[in-house]
XYZ file of N, CA and C in Angstrom:
870
model
N -7.462 53.471 -19.723
C -6.736 53.910 -20.883
C -7.657 53.828 -22.079
N -7.682 54.858 -22.930
C -8.514 54.925 -24.076
C -7.900 54.148 -25.248
N -8.318 52.919 -25.495
C -7.681 52.038 -26.527
C -7.801 52.648 -27.873
N -8.883 53.294 -28.210
C -9.129 53.857 -29.537
C -8.063 54.965 -29.721
N -7.793 55.828 -28.826
C -6.790 56.883 -28.942
C -5.391 56.281 -29.164
N -5.134 55.195 -28.351
C -3.791 54.533 -28.499
C -3.663 53.945 -29.851
N -4.716 53.289 -30.380
C -4.671 52.671 -31.721
C -4.490 53.743 -32.826
N -5.156 54.808 -32.659
C -5.025 55.932 -33.673
C -3.556 56.393 -33.705
N -2.961 56.536 -32.543
C -1.536 56.919 -32.510
C -0.614 55.857 -33.125
N -0.825 54.639 -32.672
C 0.058 53.546 -33.114
C 0.052 53.368 -34.604
N -1.129 53.453 -35.235
C -1.181 53.200 -36.645
C -0.753 54.408 -37.464
N -0.429 55.457 -36.795
C 0.162 56.590 -37.526
C 1.677 56.568 -37.506
N 2.255 55.621 -36.688
C 3.730 55.475 -36.588
C 4.209 54.574 -37.687
N 5.553 54.703 -37.916
C 6.146 53.843 -38.940
C 6.170 52.420 -38.368
N 6.156 51.373 -39.220
C 6.141 50.036 -38.747
C 7.309 49.678 -37.813
N 8.490 50.246 -38.035
C 9.603 50.012 -37.183
C 9.466 50.541 -35.719
N 8.561 51.554 -35.569
C 8.337 52.164 -34.299
C 7.118 51.539 -33.575
N 6.398 50.697 -34.209
C 5.115 50.213 -33.730
C 5.255 49.362 -32.429
N 6.131 48.388 -32.474
C 6.196 47.381 -31.362
C 6.644 48.029 -30.023
N 7.649 48.898 -30.152
C 8.146 49.507 -28.922
C 7.053 50.401 -28.314
N 6.341 51.148 -29.118
C 5.342 52.068 -28.638
C 4.147 51.283 -28.075
N 3.812 50.213 -28.783
C 2.729 49.362 -28.232
C 3.112 48.768 -26.879
N 4.353 48.276 -26.778
C 4.790 47.688 -25.557
C 4.758 48.686 -24.391
N 5.104 49.917 -24.658
C 5.107 50.984 -23.631
C 3.645 51.247 -23.119
N 2.699 51.219 -24.122
C 1.265 51.421 -23.664
C 0.717 50.223 -22.928
N 1.127 49.012 -23.300
C 0.732 47.824 -22.583
C 1.203 47.874 -21.138
N 2.488 48.302 -20.946
C 3.046 48.386 -19.629
C 2.353 49.398 -18.822
N 1.993 50.525 -19.440
C 1.225 51.563 -18.748
C -0.127 51.041 -18.258
N -0.798 50.329 -19.146
C -2.131 49.794 -18.798
C -2.028 48.756 -17.662
N -0.979 47.970 -17.718
C -0.814 46.965 -16.638
C -0.552 47.608 -15.308
N 0.270 48.651 -15.410
C 0.669 49.410 -14.189
C -0.547 50.055 -13.547
N -1.494 50.470 -14.455
C -2.751 51.081 -13.935
C -3.811 50.048 -13.659
N -3.397 48.720 -13.686
C -4.354 47.637 -13.388
C -5.446 47.547 -14.369
N -5.249 48.063 -15.609
C -6.228 48.011 -16.676
C -6.050 46.775 -17.466
N -6.454 45.599 -17.001
C -6.144 44.337 -17.692
C -6.759 44.317 -19.069
N -8.056 44.744 -19.180
C -8.772 44.704 -20.479
C -8.036 45.600 -21.471
N -7.655 46.783 -21.039
C -6.998 47.702 -21.922
C -5.683 47.118 -22.407
N -4.920 46.595 -21.442
C -3.641 45.962 -21.840
C -3.769 44.939 -22.864
N -4.755 44.032 -22.670
C -5.054 42.970 -23.591
C -5.438 43.457 -25.018
N -6.348 44.508 -24.984
C -6.835 45.075 -26.273
C -5.619 45.699 -27.077
N -4.762 46.383 -26.357
C -3.658 47.051 -26.943
C -2.637 46.031 -27.461
N -2.398 45.039 -26.679
C -1.480 44.005 -27.100
C -1.941 43.232 -28.357
N -3.257 43.214 -28.616
C -3.836 42.522 -29.728
C -3.663 43.345 -30.990
N -3.339 44.584 -30.917
C -3.192 45.407 -32.137
C -1.977 44.930 -32.918
N -2.224 44.596 -34.188
C -1.164 44.074 -35.038
C -0.317 45.193 -35.730
N 0.901 44.969 -35.846
C 1.795 45.915 -36.576
C 1.497 45.770 -38.064
N 1.300 46.869 -38.713
C 1.015 46.800 -40.254
C 2.326 46.548 -41.012
N 2.222 45.728 -42.120
C 3.334 45.616 -43.027
C 3.493 46.941 -43.758
N 4.683 47.053 -44.442
C 5.060 48.351 -45.009
C 3.983 48.804 -46.023
N 3.574 47.907 -46.938
C 2.654 48.347 -48.007
C 1.303 48.758 -47.414
N 0.813 48.097 -46.396
C -0.446 48.433 -45.738
C -0.297 49.768 -45.015
N 0.853 49.979 -44.395
C 1.157 51.222 -43.683
C 1.144 52.388 -44.690
N 1.820 52.204 -45.820
C 1.830 53.281 -46.825
C 0.407 53.579 -47.315
N -0.329 52.580 -47.534
C -1.782 52.791 -47.958
C -2.562 53.534 -46.840
N -2.281 53.200 -45.580
C -2.934 53.857 -44.500
C -2.660 55.330 -44.400
N -1.352 55.685 -44.568
C -0.978 57.142 -44.432
C -1.542 57.907 -45.668
N -1.803 57.254 -46.774
C -2.494 57.922 -47.891
C -3.923 58.293 -47.445
N -4.578 57.377 -46.811
C -5.940 57.684 -46.373
C -6.006 58.726 -45.243
N -4.913 58.685 -44.380
C -4.858 59.665 -43.291
C -4.569 61.040 -43.766
N -3.590 61.131 -44.727
C -3.105 62.468 -45.070
C -3.754 63.048 -46.357
N -4.430 62.216 -47.067
C -5.110 62.696 -48.244
C -6.644 62.363 -48.181
N -7.379 62.927 -47.204
C -8.745 62.510 -47.028
C -9.688 62.786 -48.177
N -9.464 63.894 -48.935
C -10.321 64.172 -50.107
C -10.081 63.045 -51.199
N -8.827 62.679 -51.458
C -8.575 61.662 -52.413
C -9.106 60.319 -51.947
N -9.081 60.088 -50.607
C -9.642 58.871 -50.077
C -11.102 58.806 -50.272
N -11.837 59.906 -50.044
C -13.298 59.943 -50.242
C -13.610 59.680 -51.738
N -12.826 60.271 -52.660
C -13.113 60.098 -54.059
C -12.833 58.605 -54.416
N -11.858 57.995 -53.883
C -11.515 56.591 -54.176
C -12.554 55.638 -53.607
N -13.051 55.926 -52.409
C -14.107 55.165 -51.825
C -15.438 55.227 -52.648
N -15.654 56.429 -53.153
C -16.833 56.639 -54.017
C -16.754 55.809 -55.273
N -15.508 55.750 -55.796
C -15.304 54.967 -57.019
C -15.592 53.508 -56.680
N -15.188 53.022 -55.567
C -15.475 51.619 -55.169
C -16.931 51.346 -55.077
N -17.701 52.284 -54.529
C -19.165 52.143 -54.484
C -19.742 52.015 -55.916
N -19.241 52.916 -56.812
C -19.734 52.907 -58.198
C -19.430 51.571 -58.873
N -18.221 51.084 -58.690
C -17.875 49.777 -59.295
C -18.702 48.622 -58.758
N -18.927 48.592 -57.467
C -19.729 47.535 -56.871
C -21.212 47.684 -57.390
N -21.696 48.847 -57.523
C -23.078 49.083 -58.009
C -23.142 48.655 -59.490
N -22.156 48.966 -60.268
C -22.122 48.531 -61.679
C -22.164 47.042 -61.782
N -21.396 46.326 -60.921
C -21.398 44.824 -60.947
C -22.691 44.260 -60.509
N -23.368 44.960 -59.598
C -24.691 44.443 -59.196
C -25.693 44.567 -60.331
N -25.566 45.718 -61.011
C -26.565 45.987 -62.086
C -26.120 45.442 -63.447
N -24.916 44.891 -63.463
C -24.307 44.382 -64.721
C -24.415 45.477 -65.825
N -24.039 46.716 -65.411
C -24.124 47.808 -66.373
C -22.720 47.903 -67.111
N -22.711 47.429 -68.380
C -21.440 47.308 -69.091
C -20.813 48.671 -69.262
N -21.597 49.635 -69.692
C -21.076 51.006 -69.948
C -20.476 51.555 -68.651
N -21.171 51.469 -67.601
C -20.653 52.044 -66.298
C -19.454 51.220 -65.886
N -19.408 49.963 -66.134
C -18.221 49.119 -65.765
C -16.996 49.576 -66.545
N -17.166 49.774 -67.883
C -16.015 50.189 -68.647
C -15.526 51.528 -68.189
N -16.359 52.478 -67.986
C -15.954 53.862 -67.539
C -15.260 53.814 -66.190
N -15.912 53.061 -65.196
C -15.325 52.961 -63.870
C -14.037 52.149 -63.873
N -13.946 51.172 -64.729
C -12.779 50.334 -64.831
C -11.564 51.093 -65.257
N -11.749 52.022 -66.294
C -10.661 52.808 -66.781
C -10.258 53.775 -65.666
N -11.179 54.348 -64.989
C -10.844 55.275 -63.888
C -10.169 54.557 -62.771
N -10.601 53.314 -62.528
C -10.014 52.480 -61.449
C -8.486 52.334 -61.660
N -8.043 51.871 -62.852
C -6.667 51.614 -63.070
C -5.869 52.899 -63.055
N -6.381 53.984 -63.601
C -5.608 55.199 -63.551
C -5.484 55.735 -62.139
N -6.535 55.654 -61.361
C -6.528 56.194 -59.996
C -5.688 55.390 -59.076
N -5.752 54.043 -59.280
C -4.932 53.187 -58.374
C -3.486 53.403 -58.649
N -3.075 53.515 -59.870
C -1.693 53.771 -60.186
C -1.209 55.150 -59.607
N -2.048 56.183 -59.773
C -1.671 57.458 -59.286
C -1.628 57.515 -57.746
N -2.581 56.906 -57.035
C -2.611 56.917 -55.565
C -1.505 56.089 -55.002
N -1.202 54.963 -55.592
C -0.110 54.105 -55.112
C 1.192 54.906 -55.180
N 1.460 55.651 -56.219
C 2.670 56.463 -56.290
C 2.610 57.545 -55.219
N 1.479 58.139 -54.994
C 1.324 59.201 -54.010
C 1.614 58.545 -52.633
N 1.152 57.401 -52.329
C 1.407 56.694 -51.059
C 2.863 56.441 -50.913
N 3.595 56.001 -51.970
C 4.968 55.799 -51.911
C 5.763 57.001 -51.658
N 5.349 58.158 -52.243
C 6.008 59.430 -52.013
C 5.816 59.899 -50.547
N 4.559 59.660 -49.939
C 4.351 60.019 -48.549
C 5.218 59.166 -47.659
N 5.354 57.902 -47.988
C 6.235 57.023 -47.160
C 7.706 57.484 -47.231
N 8.144 57.822 -48.423
C 9.541 58.274 -48.525
C 9.722 59.643 -47.795
N 8.703 60.492 -47.875
C 8.816 61.754 -47.129
C 8.888 61.489 -45.576
N 8.347 60.425 -45.145
C 8.351 60.067 -43.727
C 9.645 59.348 -43.335
N 10.487 59.179 -44.309
C 11.792 58.476 -44.086
C 11.770 57.012 -44.209
N 10.743 56.510 -44.981
C 10.622 55.048 -45.200
C 10.685 54.773 -46.626
N 11.882 54.107 -47.100
C 12.007 53.777 -48.501
C 10.960 52.785 -48.936
N 10.638 52.884 -50.272
C 9.633 51.963 -50.797
C 10.211 51.377 -52.103
N 10.279 50.003 -52.124
C 10.794 49.360 -53.308
C 9.770 49.121 -54.334
N 10.168 48.639 -55.498
C 9.153 48.325 -56.536
C 8.199 47.305 -56.125
N 8.642 46.271 -55.358
C 7.780 45.183 -54.885
C 6.714 45.833 -53.974
N 7.140 46.695 -53.021
C 6.164 47.293 -52.122
C 5.184 48.161 -52.882
N 5.613 48.895 -53.870
C 4.691 49.710 -54.763
C 3.677 48.816 -55.341
N 4.050 47.659 -55.881
C 3.117 46.729 -56.480
C 2.078 46.230 -55.352
N 2.587 46.010 -54.157
C 1.694 45.597 -53.070
C 0.750 46.642 -52.656
N 1.173 47.928 -52.748
C 0.261 49.011 -52.420
C -0.866 49.088 -53.480
N -0.514 48.896 -54.762
C -1.518 48.864 -55.805
C -2.507 47.715 -55.567
N -1.976 46.530 -55.231
C -2.843 45.304 -54.918
C -3.764 45.638 -53.759
N -3.263 46.306 -52.805
C -4.077 46.700 -51.622
C -5.208 47.596 -52.038
N -4.932 48.665 -52.825
C -5.942 49.573 -53.289
C -6.994 48.951 -54.171
N -6.601 48.030 -55.024
C -7.530 47.259 -55.818
C -8.523 46.503 -54.976
N -7.969 45.854 -53.892
C -8.804 45.121 -52.963
C -9.740 46.018 -52.175
N -9.270 47.221 -51.856
C -10.150 48.210 -51.126
C -11.347 48.544 -51.992
N -11.131 48.631 -53.333
C -12.279 48.942 -54.246
C -13.326 47.775 -54.265
N -12.799 46.581 -54.158
C -13.735 45.465 -54.359
C -14.404 44.981 -53.094
N -13.854 45.267 -51.911
C -14.411 44.701 -50.689
C -14.717 45.822 -49.647
N -16.012 45.992 -49.319
C -16.447 47.025 -48.410
C -15.814 46.969 -47.010
N -15.473 45.756 -46.529
C -14.834 45.656 -45.197
C -13.460 46.253 -45.203
N -12.713 45.931 -46.326
C -11.371 46.499 -46.424
C -11.398 48.027 -46.623
N -12.482 48.449 -47.413
C -12.639 49.907 -47.578
C -12.815 50.642 -46.241
N -13.597 50.000 -45.347
C -13.844 50.619 -43.998
C -12.605 50.624 -43.248
N -11.730 49.565 -43.257
C -10.543 49.567 -42.492
C -9.539 50.576 -43.020
N -9.472 50.656 -44.379
C -8.561 51.618 -45.020
C -8.923 53.057 -44.744
N -10.249 53.384 -44.719
C -10.661 54.705 -44.454
C -10.309 55.181 -43.078
N -10.158 54.212 -42.139
C -9.682 54.585 -40.791
C -8.143 54.455 -40.604
N -7.465 54.099 -41.671
C -6.057 53.909 -41.616
C -5.596 52.731 -40.699
N -6.362 51.631 -40.792
C -6.133 50.473 -39.899
C -5.790 49.191 -40.648
N -5.443 49.223 -41.877
C -5.097 47.918 -42.631
C -3.705 47.457 -42.013
N -3.610 46.172 -41.907
C -2.384 45.658 -41.269
C -1.644 44.685 -42.236
N -2.259 44.174 -43.280
C -1.580 43.324 -44.189
C -2.061 43.572 -45.638
N -1.281 43.012 -46.573
C -1.685 43.161 -48.039
C -2.729 42.116 -48.339
N -3.911 42.441 -48.775
C -4.956 41.490 -49.128
C -4.456 40.623 -50.249
N -5.075 39.367 -50.403
C -4.799 38.551 -51.516
C -5.195 39.235 -52.810
N -4.602 38.801 -53.864
C -4.911 39.465 -55.185
C -6.394 39.429 -55.468
N -7.029 40.536 -55.732
C -8.421 40.640 -55.964
C -8.754 40.053 -57.297
N -9.744 39.112 -57.308
C -10.192 38.520 -58.575
C -11.609 39.021 -58.822
N -11.629 40.149 -59.533
C -12.986 40.707 -59.866
C -13.670 41.195 -58.587
N -14.982 41.141 -58.691
C -15.819 41.605 -57.541
C -16.648 40.447 -57.122
N -15.958 39.435 -56.602
C -16.639 38.145 -56.280
C -17.691 38.285 -55.203
N -17.494 39.238 -54.261
C -18.418 39.439 -53.160
C -19.626 40.154 -53.544
N -19.719 40.738 -54.760
C -20.863 41.561 -55.129
C -21.765 40.750 -56.041
N -22.931 40.433 -55.560
C -23.879 39.605 -56.256
C -24.723 40.457 -57.226
N -24.825 40.081 -58.555
C -25.642 40.867 -59.489
C -27.079 40.757 -59.155
N -27.855 41.788 -59.476
C -29.294 41.725 -59.206
C -29.968 40.746 -60.189
N -29.501 40.719 -61.387
C -30.111 39.791 -62.381
C -28.936 39.255 -63.284
N -29.114 38.009 -63.743
C -28.087 37.450 -64.622
C -28.703 37.139 -65.966
N -28.541 37.990 -66.951
C -29.116 37.779 -68.251
C -28.569 36.638 -68.961
N -29.328 35.897 -69.677
C -28.901 34.752 -70.407
C -29.152 34.942 -71.854
N -28.336 34.296 -72.681
C -28.505 34.349 -74.119
C -28.622 32.918 -74.700
N -29.425 32.738 -75.660
C -29.615 31.377 -76.198
C -28.349 30.860 -76.756
N -28.194 29.522 -76.592
C -27.003 28.843 -77.124
C -27.303 28.665 -78.650
N -26.364 29.111 -79.540
C -26.611 28.984 -80.968
C -26.766 27.476 -81.352
N -26.164 26.605 -80.559
C -26.267 25.170 -80.927
C -27.648 24.650 -80.725
N -28.512 25.352 -79.957
C -29.868 24.877 -79.728
C -30.840 25.307 -80.781
N -30.412 26.210 -81.736
C -31.314 26.642 -82.814
C -31.582 25.419 -83.746
N -32.825 25.230 -84.179
C -33.107 24.116 -85.094
C -32.541 24.274 -86.469
N -32.208 23.181 -87.083
C -31.653 23.234 -88.414
C -32.799 23.397 -89.405
N -32.711 24.404 -90.280
C -33.831 24.606 -91.291
C -33.953 23.354 -92.173
N -35.273 22.916 -92.380
C -35.569 21.729 -93.130
C -35.285 21.965 -94.657
N -35.213 23.233 -95.067
C -35.016 23.548 -96.467
C -33.594 23.313 -96.953
N -32.646 23.016 -96.024
C -31.240 22.897 -96.384
C -30.989 21.378 -96.524
N -30.999 20.908 -97.782
C -30.714 19.465 -97.984
C -29.362 19.042 -97.614
N -29.248 17.848 -97.169
C -27.861 17.346 -96.863
C -27.340 17.853 -95.581
N -28.017 18.733 -94.839
C -27.509 19.303 -93.622
C -27.650 18.316 -92.443
N -26.631 18.074 -91.720
C -26.684 17.085 -90.588
C -27.474 17.643 -89.486
N -28.156 16.784 -88.764
C -28.909 17.161 -87.559
C -28.029 17.770 -86.488
N -26.813 17.330 -86.454
C -25.878 17.939 -85.501
C -25.194 19.102 -86.156
N -25.322 20.293 -85.469
C -24.799 21.523 -85.944
C -23.337 21.711 -85.589
N -22.473 21.888 -86.582
C -21.103 22.122 -86.286
C -20.886 23.561 -85.828
N -20.072 23.794 -84.788
C -19.793 25.161 -84.385
C -19.081 25.932 -85.444
N -19.434 27.163 -85.632
C -18.756 28.014 -86.592
C -17.378 28.424 -86.054
N -16.565 29.044 -86.907
C -15.244 29.545 -86.425
C -15.317 30.524 -85.349
N -16.394 31.425 -85.472
C -16.644 32.461 -84.454
C -16.910 31.833 -83.096
N -17.836 30.855 -83.145
C -18.211 30.197 -81.903
C -17.026 29.427 -81.289
N -16.204 28.801 -82.091
C -15.038 28.107 -81.577
C -14.072 29.140 -80.856
N -13.962 30.283 -81.537
C -13.076 31.321 -80.961
C -13.604 31.804 -79.642
N -14.936 31.986 -79.614
C -15.558 32.444 -78.325
C -15.358 31.401 -77.284
N -15.571 30.148 -77.589
C -15.336 29.132 -76.658
C -13.923 29.106 -76.063
N -12.982 29.239 -76.998
C -11.575 29.231 -76.562
C -11.255 30.457 -75.688
N -11.847 31.605 -76.047
C -11.645 32.830 -75.243
C -12.273 32.651 -73.864
N -13.482 32.006 -73.771
C -14.074 31.813 -72.525
C -13.203 30.853 -71.650
N -12.664 29.790 -72.307
C -11.835 28.848 -71.568
C -10.555 29.471 -71.106
N -9.996 30.373 -71.983
C -8.785 31.077 -71.574
C -9.048 32.022 -70.406
N -10.210 32.700 -70.518
C -10.616 33.611 -69.407
C -10.798 32.906 -68.114
N -11.377 31.686 -68.234
C -11.601 30.872 -67.017
C -10.261 30.437 -66.411
N -9.290 30.070 -67.360
C -7.953 29.664 -66.843
C -7.241 30.777 -66.219
N -7.415 32.045 -66.745
C -6.816 33.200 -66.115
C -7.438 33.402 -64.729
N -8.710 33.329 -64.634
C -9.387 33.408 -63.328
C -8.929 32.456 -62.363
N -8.702 31.188 -62.812
C -8.196 30.091 -61.926
C -6.792 30.432 -61.480
N -5.957 30.901 -62.388
C -4.571 31.194 -61.992
C -4.551 32.371 -61.023
N -5.396 33.344 -61.275
C -5.390 34.507 -60.299
C -5.921 34.114 -59.033
N -6.893 33.129 -58.979
C -7.370 32.651 -57.687
C -6.307 31.883 -56.923
N -5.553 31.042 -57.647
C -4.486 30.297 -57.025
C -3.407 31.286 -56.495
N -3.107 32.335 -57.279
C -2.164 33.336 -56.852
C -2.662 34.042 -55.579
N -3.938 34.399 -55.582
C -4.536 35.038 -54.403
C -4.405 34.144 -53.182
N -4.753 32.769 -53.351
C -4.659 31.893 -52.196
C -3.227 31.776 -51.755
N -2.265 31.686 -52.713
C -0.859 31.580 -52.337
C -0.434 32.838 -51.571
N -0.849 34.009 -52.011
C -0.527 35.203 -51.256
C -1.174 35.236 -49.885
N -2.393 34.715 -49.807
C -3.016 34.639 -48.516
C -2.267 33.775 -47.551
N -1.738 32.580 -48.080
C -0.997 31.643 -47.259
C 0.336 32.352 -46.841
N 0.947 33.053 -47.793
C 2.134 33.831 -47.464
C 1.888 34.819 -46.364
N 0.763 35.559 -46.505
C 0.425 36.590 -45.532
C 0.100 35.976 -44.146
N -0.547 34.791 -44.225
C -0.810 34.143 -42.852
C 0.454 33.666 -42.139
N 1.387 33.143 -42.984
C 2.687 32.732 -42.410
C 3.436 33.940 -41.885
N 3.409 35.034 -42.634
C 4.059 36.231 -42.142
C 3.405 36.780 -40.856
N 2.122 36.634 -40.799
C 1.343 37.093 -39.611
C 1.692 36.279 -38.409
N 1.822 34.916 -38.689
C 2.266 34.026 -37.573
C 3.652 34.345 -37.074
N 4.553 34.671 -37.983
C 5.859 35.021 -37.570
C 5.871 36.319 -36.817
N 5.092 37.257 -37.240
C 4.946 38.520 -36.498
C 4.430 38.402 -35.124
N 3.366 37.459 -35.017
C 2.847 37.222 -33.680
C 3.814 36.588 -32.767
N 4.654 35.669 -33.313
C 5.706 35.099 -32.484
C 6.704 36.100 -32.046
N 7.074 36.991 -32.963
C 7.968 38.071 -32.607
C 7.344 38.953 -31.513
N 6.082 39.227 -31.632
C 5.472 40.022 -30.637
C 5.465 39.350 -29.274
N 5.244 37.998 -29.256
C 5.263 37.325 -27.985
C 6.672 37.350 -27.367
N 7.659 37.195 -28.199
C 9.041 37.281 -27.726
C 9.325 38.674 -27.140
N 8.855 39.687 -27.857
C 9.084 41.087 -27.410
C 8.384 41.280 -26.075
N 7.120 40.820 -25.911
C 6.439 40.967 -24.638
C 7.132 40.123 -23.536
N 7.598 38.969 -23.865
C 8.213 38.167 -22.802
C 9.567 38.865 -22.344
N 10.329 39.395 -23.314
C 11.523 40.115 -22.989
C 11.249 41.350 -22.088
N 10.185 42.020 -22.464
C 9.795 43.213 -21.646
C 9.369 42.788 -20.237
N 8.642 41.748 -20.113
C 8.192 41.251 -18.775
C 9.435 40.777 -18.029
N 10.419 40.122 -18.684
C 11.603 39.730 -18.026
C 12.402 40.889 -17.466
N 12.482 41.951 -18.329
C 13.178 43.217 -17.912
C 12.473 43.823 -16.682
N 11.135 43.809 -16.690
C 10.400 44.373 -15.577
C 10.591 43.532 -14.337
N 10.600 42.234 -14.427
C 10.818 41.334 -13.326
C 12.164 41.552 -12.671
N 13.186 41.695 -13.634
C 14.612 41.845 -13.114
C 14.662 43.210 -12.408
N 14.029 44.227 -12.937
C 14.068 45.515 -12.268
C 13.379 45.495 -10.913
N 12.231 44.788 -10.806
C 11.571 44.594 -9.551
C 12.444 43.796 -8.597
N 13.094 42.774 -9.062
C 13.996 41.965 -8.267
C 15.146 42.841 -7.709
N 15.694 43.722 -8.599
C 16.795 44.561 -8.176
C 16.349 45.544 -7.099
N 15.130 46.099 -7.319
C 14.592 47.052 -6.367
C 14.314 46.373 -5.005
N 13.807 45.089 -5.094
C 13.556 44.377 -3.902
C 14.902 44.104 -3.110
N 15.898 43.719 -3.901
C 17.226 43.439 -3.319
C 17.758 44.680 -2.656
N 17.559 45.820 -3.259
C 18.107 47.053 -2.605
C 17.345 47.297 -1.275
N 16.027 47.033 -1.343
C 15.274 47.209 -0.068
C 15.783 46.296 1.036
N 16.038 44.964 0.648
C 16.550 44.001 1.598
C 17.887 44.451 2.172
N 18.769 44.928 1.285
C 20.089 45.388 1.774
C 19.876 46.581 2.740
N 19.050 47.536 2.392
C 18.843 48.683 3.259
C 18.262 48.253 4.591
N 17.325 47.313 4.541
C 16.738 46.879 5.761
C 17.729 46.142 6.614
N 18.618 45.339 6.018
C 19.713 44.706 6.734
C 20.594 45.647 7.418
N 20.939 46.704 6.621
C 21.809 47.735 7.294
C 21.158 48.405 8.514
N 19.840 48.645 8.358
C 19.097 49.243 9.478
C 19.073 48.319 10.682
N 18.856 47.055 10.438
C 18.909 46.062 11.542
C 20.215 45.984 12.268
N 21.279 46.078 11.454
C 22.648 46.031 12.071
C 22.888 47.265 12.930
N 22.456 48.400 12.384
C 22.584 49.648 13.174
C 21.775 49.591 14.421
N 20.558 49.063 14.330
C 19.723 48.929 15.573
C 20.395 47.985 16.611
N 20.902 46.877 16.074
C 21.606 45.969 17.024
C 22.747 46.549 17.714
N 23.534 47.348 16.934
C 24.695 48.076 17.585
C 24.213 49.073 18.595
N 23.147 49.848 18.277
C 22.616 50.748 19.233
C 22.108 50.090 20.496
N 21.484 48.900 20.351
C 21.041 48.150 21.494
C 22.201 47.668 22.370
N 23.255 47.165 21.745
C 24.394 46.702 22.469
C 25.029 47.897 23.237
N 25.151 49.051 22.571
C 25.717 50.213 23.230
C 24.896 50.728 24.374
N 23.555 50.643 24.174
C 22.613 51.044 25.270
C 22.751 50.076 26.455
N 22.834 48.809 26.170
C 22.972 47.820 27.259
C 24.269 48.008 27.999
N 25.372 48.247 27.225
C 26.668 48.491 27.873
C 26.635 49.725 28.727
N 26.005 50.809 28.228
C 25.888 52.074 29.012
C 25.084 51.819 30.273
N 23.942 51.076 30.116
C 23.106 50.799 31.255
C 23.872 49.965 32.287
N 24.664 49.016 31.837
C 25.501 48.245 32.788
C 26.507 49.089 33.515
N 27.096 49.976 32.766
C 28.083 50.836 33.408
C 27.440 51.789 34.468
N 26.225 52.273 34.067
C 25.504 53.128 34.982
C 25.133 52.432 36.284
N 24.706 51.087 36.103
C 24.271 50.347 37.218
C 25.473 50.050 38.184
N 26.603 49.773 37.622
C 27.808 49.544 38.443
C 28.207 50.813 39.166
N 28.081 51.988 38.457
C 28.391 53.244 39.140
C 27.527 53.490 40.325
N 26.261 53.262 40.132
C 25.294 53.443 41.308
C 25.618 52.537 42.428
N 26.007 51.302 42.091
C 26.332 50.336 43.170
C 27.574 50.784 43.925
N 28.617 51.346 43.263
C 29.774 51.830 43.972
C 29.438 53.024 44.901
N 28.604 53.896 44.417
C 28.226 55.059 45.251
C 27.468 54.588 46.497
N 26.626 53.574 46.341
C 25.890 53.094 47.472
C 26.861 52.471 48.536
N 27.842 51.751 48.033
C 28.826 51.129 48.968
C 29.618 52.153 49.702
N 29.991 53.298 48.974
C 30.758 54.302 49.616
C 29.946 55.084 50.695
N 28.698 55.272 50.416
C 27.898 55.942 51.405
C 27.721 55.138 52.655
N 27.721 53.841 52.611
C 27.554 52.987 53.765
C 28.812 52.984 54.604
């Protein structure tokens, strides 16, 4: 069985249809004695609704997907080069495009008969932001194979800049000797204090976003574990149904065989009785002739 073809079909289905279709393919592979194929197909995870909606966007709007992936490359390149102008331009385009594509994905999902709530729409946007920031997610999304909503993206942490420019600390500048009464310790100006507070606030925002991302990751892991447990239950139920069907078929064969044995025994008894009658008839004829 071609696992790639099966995966391509499964990830094009709605999430509610995924498990039953996967179970049918697993049963086919096992029936064909394709143990490796059955194991590979059983390992395919059902996508959550937001990931599925993002997937159908990539599948049904390939030109928009290519444009979006190109934007991700531009953003990652800008972060590597620390190009402020390119970052501002790409950042504006990023937010506009993510919003538009998330709505398109929601429309495609509704057209397929799958309602999308405001929460799911937000998760689609979160997924697309993560696709821009992470090449591995971009590759999965381009193939329509995302299975869960990534944690909230905090910038482009995986993209290392080529160079990190530094600027001198104003506090390190020497105090001019011509200024009488000036203390050797330089007091920060109001602008510097504001900058410090802004940097601290920005760091706090980053920390909160990181904590949110980690919490969402834990939530996703828990949901994934629950899904795997549901999958195991589904497979066990299917195997139980197959075992019961095999037991029923075997029982029918036993009954049929028993009926055949009884018929054969009756035929044997009839044959023996007929043989006995024939033997006695022969004996009488012999006696009469004597």
